[in-house]
XYZ file of C-alpha atoms in Angstrom:
434
model
C 108.691 -228.150 -34.588
C 108.147 -224.862 -32.790
C 106.753 -221.790 -34.491
C 108.667 -218.543 -34.002
C 106.900 -215.182 -33.814
C 108.693 -211.830 -34.037
C 107.279 -208.578 -32.635
C 108.534 -205.688 -34.768
C 107.885 -201.967 -34.932
C 109.476 -198.651 -34.099
C 110.512 -197.788 -30.508
C 107.930 -197.003 -27.811
C 104.901 -198.639 -29.395
C 104.698 -201.244 -26.585
C 106.526 -204.228 -28.083
C 108.137 -205.266 -24.799
C 104.868 -204.900 -22.875
C 103.154 -207.208 -25.357
C 106.143 -209.568 -25.239
C 105.915 -209.730 -21.438
C 102.183 -210.319 -21.582
C 102.571 -213.186 -24.059
C 105.512 -214.884 -22.346
C 104.701 -214.246 -18.675
C 101.231 -215.655 -19.121
C 102.978 -218.948 -19.668
C 105.688 -218.475 -17.055
C 103.059 -217.976 -14.407
C 101.504 -221.343 -15.187
C 104.128 -223.659 -16.578
C 107.701 -222.514 -16.382
C 108.599 -223.116 -12.766
C 112.310 -222.786 -13.322
C 114.110 -220.490 -10.934
C 117.096 -218.359 -11.785
C 116.560 -218.119 -15.532
C 118.416 -215.105 -16.825
C 116.250 -212.115 -17.390
C 117.174 -211.400 -20.957
C 113.849 -210.484 -22.440
C 114.641 -210.920 -26.086
C 113.289 -214.443 -26.386
C 110.503 -216.260 -24.571
C 108.094 -219.151 -24.738
C 104.337 -218.655 -24.947
C 101.326 -220.931 -25.190
C 97.787 -220.285 -26.426
C 95.010 -222.882 -26.476
C 97.554 -225.663 -26.135
C 99.796 -224.388 -28.965
C 103.385 -223.592 -27.927
C 105.405 -220.993 -29.767
C 108.488 -218.832 -29.292
C 108.436 -215.044 -29.246
C 111.285 -212.758 -30.307
C 111.160 -209.175 -29.053
C 113.095 -206.781 -31.272
C 112.554 -203.984 -28.743
C 115.328 -202.740 -26.532
C 117.974 -202.985 -29.234
C 117.513 -199.516 -30.601
C 118.594 -196.533 -28.558
C 115.388 -194.680 -27.857
C 117.063 -191.367 -28.526
C 115.762 -188.728 -30.894
C 118.305 -189.641 -33.555
C 117.041 -193.170 -34.082
C 118.539 -194.463 -37.286
C 116.149 -196.073 -39.725
C 119.050 -198.344 -40.599
C 119.254 -199.627 -37.009
C 115.569 -200.428 -36.932
C 115.544 -202.075 -40.325
C 118.563 -204.166 -39.264
C 116.669 -205.596 -36.282
C 113.524 -206.086 -38.309
C 115.370 -207.914 -41.100
C 116.992 -210.246 -38.607
C 113.700 -211.011 -36.857
C 111.940 -211.484 -40.186
C 114.559 -213.984 -41.343
C 114.269 -216.061 -38.187
C 110.504 -216.065 -37.677
C 107.467 -217.835 -39.130
C 104.862 -215.156 -38.342
C 105.231 -211.445 -37.573
C 103.354 -209.068 -35.288
C 103.812 -205.527 -36.651
C 103.083 -203.162 -33.788
C 101.888 -199.567 -34.190
C 100.538 -196.951 -31.810
C 97.108 -195.352 -32.183
C 98.117 -192.274 -30.150
C 100.708 -191.149 -32.695
C 99.122 -192.520 -35.864
C 101.231 -193.577 -38.861
C 104.795 -192.219 -38.705
C 107.649 -192.297 -41.224
C 109.277 -195.106 -39.264
C 106.056 -197.159 -39.422
C 106.111 -196.681 -43.199
C 109.749 -197.857 -43.305
C 108.975 -201.022 -41.343
C 105.845 -201.644 -43.434
C 107.961 -201.316 -46.580
C 110.294 -204.073 -45.357
C 107.399 -206.327 -44.364
C 105.572 -206.010 -47.693
C 108.490 -207.682 -49.465
C 108.239 -210.949 -47.552
C 105.997 -213.930 -47.932
C 105.160 -214.545 -44.290
C 101.981 -213.828 -42.336
C 102.032 -210.242 -40.956
C 99.424 -209.189 -38.370
C 99.115 -205.460 -37.693
C 98.670 -204.889 -33.957
C 97.346 -201.439 -33.094
C 98.318 -200.751 -29.493
C 96.931 -198.375 -26.830
C 93.341 -198.796 -28.022
C 91.671 -198.286 -24.633
C 88.304 -196.761 -25.668
C 85.703 -197.109 -28.421
C 86.755 -193.741 -29.789
C 90.298 -195.110 -30.178
C 88.875 -198.039 -32.172
C 87.640 -195.475 -34.660
C 91.029 -193.681 -34.805
C 92.800 -197.001 -35.303
C 91.157 -197.502 -38.706
C 93.765 -195.284 -40.379
C 96.253 -198.166 -40.138
C 94.379 -199.973 -42.910
C 96.385 -197.596 -45.111
C 99.488 -199.729 -44.461
C 97.902 -202.385 -46.657
C 98.045 -205.554 -44.544
C 94.331 -206.300 -44.266
C 92.867 -206.984 -40.800
C 93.870 -204.872 -37.805
C 94.039 -206.226 -34.265
C 93.295 -203.502 -31.729
C 94.819 -204.222 -28.327
C 95.897 -202.595 -25.135
C 99.066 -204.434 -24.163
C 98.945 -202.784 -20.727
C 95.571 -204.247 -19.686
C 95.457 -207.099 -22.185
C 92.217 -206.220 -23.961
C 92.056 -207.605 -27.502
C 94.963 -210.003 -27.046
C 92.694 -213.078 -27.156
C 91.457 -212.311 -30.684
C 95.012 -211.474 -31.733
C 96.346 -214.798 -30.433
C 93.539 -216.768 -32.093
C 94.464 -215.163 -35.416
C 98.195 -215.646 -34.793
C 97.937 -219.354 -33.984
C 95.801 -219.828 -37.124
C 98.773 -218.621 -39.241
C 101.098 -221.365 -37.975
C 102.062 -224.066 -40.392
C 101.005 -227.431 -39.075
C 104.068 -229.563 -38.424
C 104.467 -231.423 -41.683
C 104.945 -235.142 -41.395
C 108.686 -235.347 -41.110
C 110.336 -237.002 -44.036
C 113.343 -238.107 -42.036
C 113.300 -241.238 -39.946
C 112.851 -240.686 -36.266
C 116.551 -240.371 -35.529
C 118.223 -238.324 -32.781
C 118.922 -234.720 -33.777
C 121.963 -232.983 -32.317
C 122.441 -229.232 -32.733
C 125.805 -227.496 -32.514
C 125.140 -224.115 -30.885
C 127.243 -221.357 -29.388
C 128.438 -217.820 -29.864
C 129.940 -216.746 -33.198
C 133.565 -217.769 -33.802
C 133.760 -220.529 -31.190
C 134.338 -223.146 -33.887
C 130.873 -224.528 -34.708
C 131.678 -225.065 -38.391
C 135.071 -226.609 -37.564
C 133.377 -229.041 -35.191
C 130.801 -229.952 -37.820
C 133.594 -230.543 -40.329
C 135.612 -232.570 -37.827
C 132.563 -234.790 -37.341
C 131.633 -235.288 -40.985
C 134.755 -234.733 -43.060
C 136.365 -238.116 -42.566
C 134.256 -239.884 -45.158
C 132.250 -237.335 -47.028
C 130.416 -239.797 -49.260
C 128.627 -241.382 -46.296
C 127.082 -238.043 -45.372
C 123.890 -237.196 -47.194
C 122.624 -233.675 -46.568
C 118.827 -233.631 -46.684
C 116.875 -230.434 -46.496
C 115.152 -230.079 -43.157
C 111.513 -229.488 -42.398
C 112.244 -225.785 -41.902
C 113.851 -223.387 -44.331
C 116.655 -222.519 -41.957
C 118.038 -225.708 -40.495
C 119.997 -228.161 -42.550
C 120.033 -231.738 -41.339
C 123.216 -233.639 -42.108
C 122.866 -237.396 -41.807
C 125.717 -239.091 -39.936
C 125.901 -242.822 -40.430
C 129.126 -244.616 -39.540
C 130.902 -246.328 -36.623
C 127.461 -247.732 -35.676
C 126.148 -244.190 -35.164
C 123.046 -242.983 -36.960
C 121.703 -239.478 -36.322
C 121.202 -235.996 -37.759
C 123.369 -232.983 -37.042
C 121.295 -229.801 -37.089
C 123.377 -227.027 -38.556
C 122.230 -223.451 -38.924
C 125.672 -221.982 -39.512
C 126.639 -220.484 -42.837
C 123.110 -219.979 -44.101
C 122.994 -216.220 -43.824
C 123.581 -214.066 -46.863
C 126.761 -212.215 -46.036
C 126.655 -208.443 -46.082
C 122.907 -208.366 -45.645
C 122.952 -207.722 -41.943
C 125.842 -206.383 -39.854
C 124.098 -207.342 -36.702
C 124.665 -206.944 -33.039
C 126.613 -210.133 -32.396
C 125.195 -210.831 -28.932
C 121.590 -210.475 -30.030
C 122.192 -212.284 -33.271
C 123.844 -215.349 -31.776
C 120.949 -215.952 -29.400
C 118.267 -215.469 -32.033
C 120.250 -217.608 -34.471
C 120.418 -220.423 -31.923
C 116.665 -220.430 -31.329
C 115.827 -222.330 -34.487
C 118.612 -224.891 -34.105
C 117.682 -225.534 -30.473
C 113.994 -225.963 -31.233
C 114.740 -228.471 -34.002
C 117.002 -230.679 -31.894
C 116.866 -233.293 -29.135
C 120.305 -232.601 -27.684
C 122.413 -229.442 -28.001
C 126.187 -229.453 -28.120
C 126.950 -226.073 -26.535
C 130.338 -225.043 -27.829
C 132.381 -222.614 -25.712
C 135.836 -221.161 -26.228
C 138.496 -222.413 -23.788
C 140.559 -219.264 -24.268
C 137.679 -217.005 -23.178
C 135.979 -219.041 -20.453
C 132.221 -219.248 -19.996
C 130.752 -215.863 -20.988
C 127.326 -214.420 -20.237
C 126.287 -215.160 -23.808
C 127.030 -218.869 -23.288
C 124.842 -218.778 -20.182
C 122.026 -217.158 -22.207
C 122.208 -219.922 -24.805
C 122.274 -222.595 -22.070
C 119.188 -220.927 -20.601
C 117.431 -221.215 -23.997
C 118.308 -224.917 -24.170
C 116.900 -225.580 -20.693
C 113.758 -223.518 -21.291
C 113.129 -225.657 -24.366
C 113.661 -228.853 -22.329
C 116.482 -230.098 -24.553
C 119.419 -232.223 -23.506
C 122.802 -230.485 -23.326
C 126.520 -231.324 -23.464
C 128.979 -228.489 -22.801
C 132.032 -228.634 -25.070
C 135.119 -226.589 -24.240
C 136.710 -226.077 -27.672
C 140.304 -224.992 -28.475
C 141.585 -226.928 -25.450
C 144.716 -227.751 -27.460
C 145.930 -224.134 -27.292
C 145.359 -223.475 -23.583
C 148.374 -223.305 -21.236
C 147.964 -226.310 -18.940
C 148.905 -227.030 -15.357
C 148.390 -230.256 -13.426
C 144.754 -229.629 -12.490
C 143.778 -227.336 -15.367
C 140.802 -229.335 -16.653
C 139.490 -230.089 -13.161
C 139.673 -226.443 -12.043
C 138.168 -225.220 -15.311
C 135.276 -227.657 -15.012
C 134.666 -226.580 -11.432
C 134.408 -222.933 -12.560
C 131.894 -223.892 -15.254
C 129.717 -225.794 -12.771
C 129.751 -222.832 -10.379
C 128.570 -220.519 -13.186
C 125.737 -222.771 -14.364
C 124.346 -223.713 -10.917
C 121.777 -224.934 -9.908
C 121.696 -227.126 -13.064
C 125.104 -228.795 -12.695
C 124.298 -232.384 -13.712
C 125.646 -231.815 -17.208
C 128.572 -233.412 -19.062
C 131.575 -231.145 -19.781
C 134.059 -232.306 -22.446
C 137.387 -230.666 -23.300
C 137.842 -230.899 -27.028
C 139.477 -229.400 -30.085
C 137.689 -229.328 -33.422
C 141.023 -228.780 -35.194
C 142.984 -231.702 -33.713
C 139.817 -233.832 -33.321
C 140.605 -234.263 -29.625
C 137.908 -236.459 -27.953
C 135.585 -236.153 -30.961
C 134.282 -239.716 -30.401
C 133.654 -238.961 -26.748
C 131.490 -235.998 -27.870
C 129.323 -238.377 -29.923
C 129.099 -241.040 -27.222
C 128.078 -238.447 -24.625
C 125.477 -236.836 -26.911
C 123.937 -240.270 -27.472
C 123.823 -241.101 -23.754
C 122.145 -237.711 -23.025
C 119.600 -238.498 -25.766
C 118.858 -241.835 -24.029
C 118.547 -240.084 -20.651
C 116.015 -237.664 -22.128
C 113.810 -240.571 -23.233
C 114.159 -242.486 -19.953
C 110.887 -243.778 -18.469
C 110.616 -244.978 -14.883
C 107.880 -247.295 -13.687
C 105.432 -245.818 -11.200
C 106.071 -248.574 -8.623
C 109.839 -248.001 -8.768
C 109.358 -244.218 -8.493
C 107.062 -244.459 -5.486
C 109.431 -246.779 -3.679
C 112.564 -244.613 -4.169
C 110.908 -241.226 -3.830
C 108.797 -242.455 -0.901
C 112.019 -243.185 0.987
C 113.461 -239.770 0.066
C 110.296 -238.015 1.276
C 110.294 -240.013 4.546
C 113.946 -239.030 5.122
C 113.128 -235.353 4.650
C 109.409 -234.454 4.552
C 108.386 -231.034 3.155
C 108.622 -228.326 5.839
C 105.268 -227.346 7.373
C 103.862 -223.963 6.366
C 101.741 -221.893 8.785
C 101.287 -224.991 10.954
C 99.954 -227.044 8.050
C 101.653 -230.336 7.161
C 102.209 -231.248 3.527
C 101.728 -234.920 2.750
C 102.971 -236.221 -0.591
C 100.972 -239.350 -1.349
C 102.030 -240.493 -4.798
C 104.372 -239.743 -7.707
C 104.210 -240.585 -11.397
C 106.151 -239.697 -14.551
C 104.050 -237.674 -17.003
C 103.770 -238.913 -20.599
C 105.864 -236.006 -21.949
C 108.776 -236.358 -24.354
C 111.103 -235.132 -21.609
C 111.386 -236.125 -17.928
C 108.459 -234.524 -16.044
C 107.141 -235.817 -12.735
C 103.892 -235.096 -10.919
C 103.871 -235.345 -7.126
C 100.348 -235.553 -5.702
C 99.857 -233.954 -2.300
C 97.261 -232.258 -0.098
C 98.684 -228.688 -0.301
C 100.605 -228.284 -3.573
C 100.674 -224.471 -3.287
C 102.849 -224.679 -0.145
C 105.680 -226.722 -1.666
C 108.500 -224.261 -2.261
C 111.364 -224.247 -4.736
C 114.117 -225.567 -2.392
C 112.070 -228.690 -1.659
C 111.394 -229.253 -5.355
C 115.136 -229.006 -5.892
C 115.650 -231.635 -3.181
C 113.218 -233.964 -4.992
C 114.975 -233.305 -8.302
C 118.373 -234.097 -6.764
C 117.005 -237.359 -5.360
C 115.638 -238.292 -8.804
C 119.068 -237.578 -10.307
C 120.820 -239.623 -7.590
C 118.678 -242.675 -8.312
C 118.187 -242.458 -12.077
C 120.471 -241.207 -14.817
C 119.178 -237.858 -16.072
C 122.612 -236.332 -16.710
C 122.451 -233.497 -19.246
C 118.648 -233.281 -19.186
C 116.341 -230.760 -17.483
C 113.901 -232.451 -15.077
C 110.551 -230.765 -14.397
C 108.659 -231.276 -11.143
C 104.989 -230.395 -10.730
C 102.969 -230.469 -7.533
C 99.377 -231.565 -8.065
C 96.364 -231.637 -5.794
C 95.602 -235.175 -4.635
């Protein structure tokens, strides 16, 4: 179960710089995925082997002189609701401002760990100036310079210490499928279409997190949990920016699932927001099935579905090995196919391939097309093995791992997909020194 950390504070205190420092430090080492969209509101970070997600509330408030306190508090409330721990960022150059007081007021009311991060502390003298922030009443201060990174180690140690250890899950180890997508695409209707037929068989159990509700589905020889985060927000509390909100809202559901059913609206086509949510799913290494909802109300021609699917695959390239199902939550069109496909993607995500089998197939693929030489040096891949991760990750051992470029890794990934069924699942490829 991933921990979620929100960075909050007024504009221009350095939230995005800290966000980039926390998330890029991981991207540089682990996340070798090309072409991920550059929305910087959500990222993955790792510290001392602990993974967590970071939400940046910066960039959603116009940095004009007439910044509304209401706007800021709106973003802060949303981030607070969705996160487990909070980094409250302030700026030693300006000292405590009215807006800092406003944010502090909101944070005092909640029962979550809040760490005060005093930014732009570049000298010892600044350390002394920073002490005034004790007045905000949150205990320890963490003095950092998010530009050069000083102090971030101590901050991260303290942050990771606030995380709740994953409690032993009470549920059985069943597949968990999350229904995600933009607002108003029909997530609740789909959930109802899946569970309404025989209500008494469905037993809602409260999940391991406050926000996700697991609904047990046990009929027609299926047995799994649906992860639902819809309908849990107190209405009227936040009139949020829908784009921002739908991504942040999806974070928790995605993290708590094995496979995501990404619901899109047939009448609108695949929008940038759908791509952002798909990007979140892939960054979290979850399986995915794309569902085109409201297909019953679309004007059809002979090749409608085929052409529509082709457009979707063009938009989501290079990751195109993903099932696309045309459905309707209202008329229950292909509802059983949705379940069957989700289950097969779940199986693909768990698939293990023996090392001897891998070396035989991938050895042939590498002989057919060896890695291109770089600066006159020849790359020789000697051996491949599947790593013991929960998701498909493969290590290729070679003499010059640093010279293997992205296009060749994509070739290897395509060959893996040709030979083994990894449909709907991200595959990670790592080059290691022999």
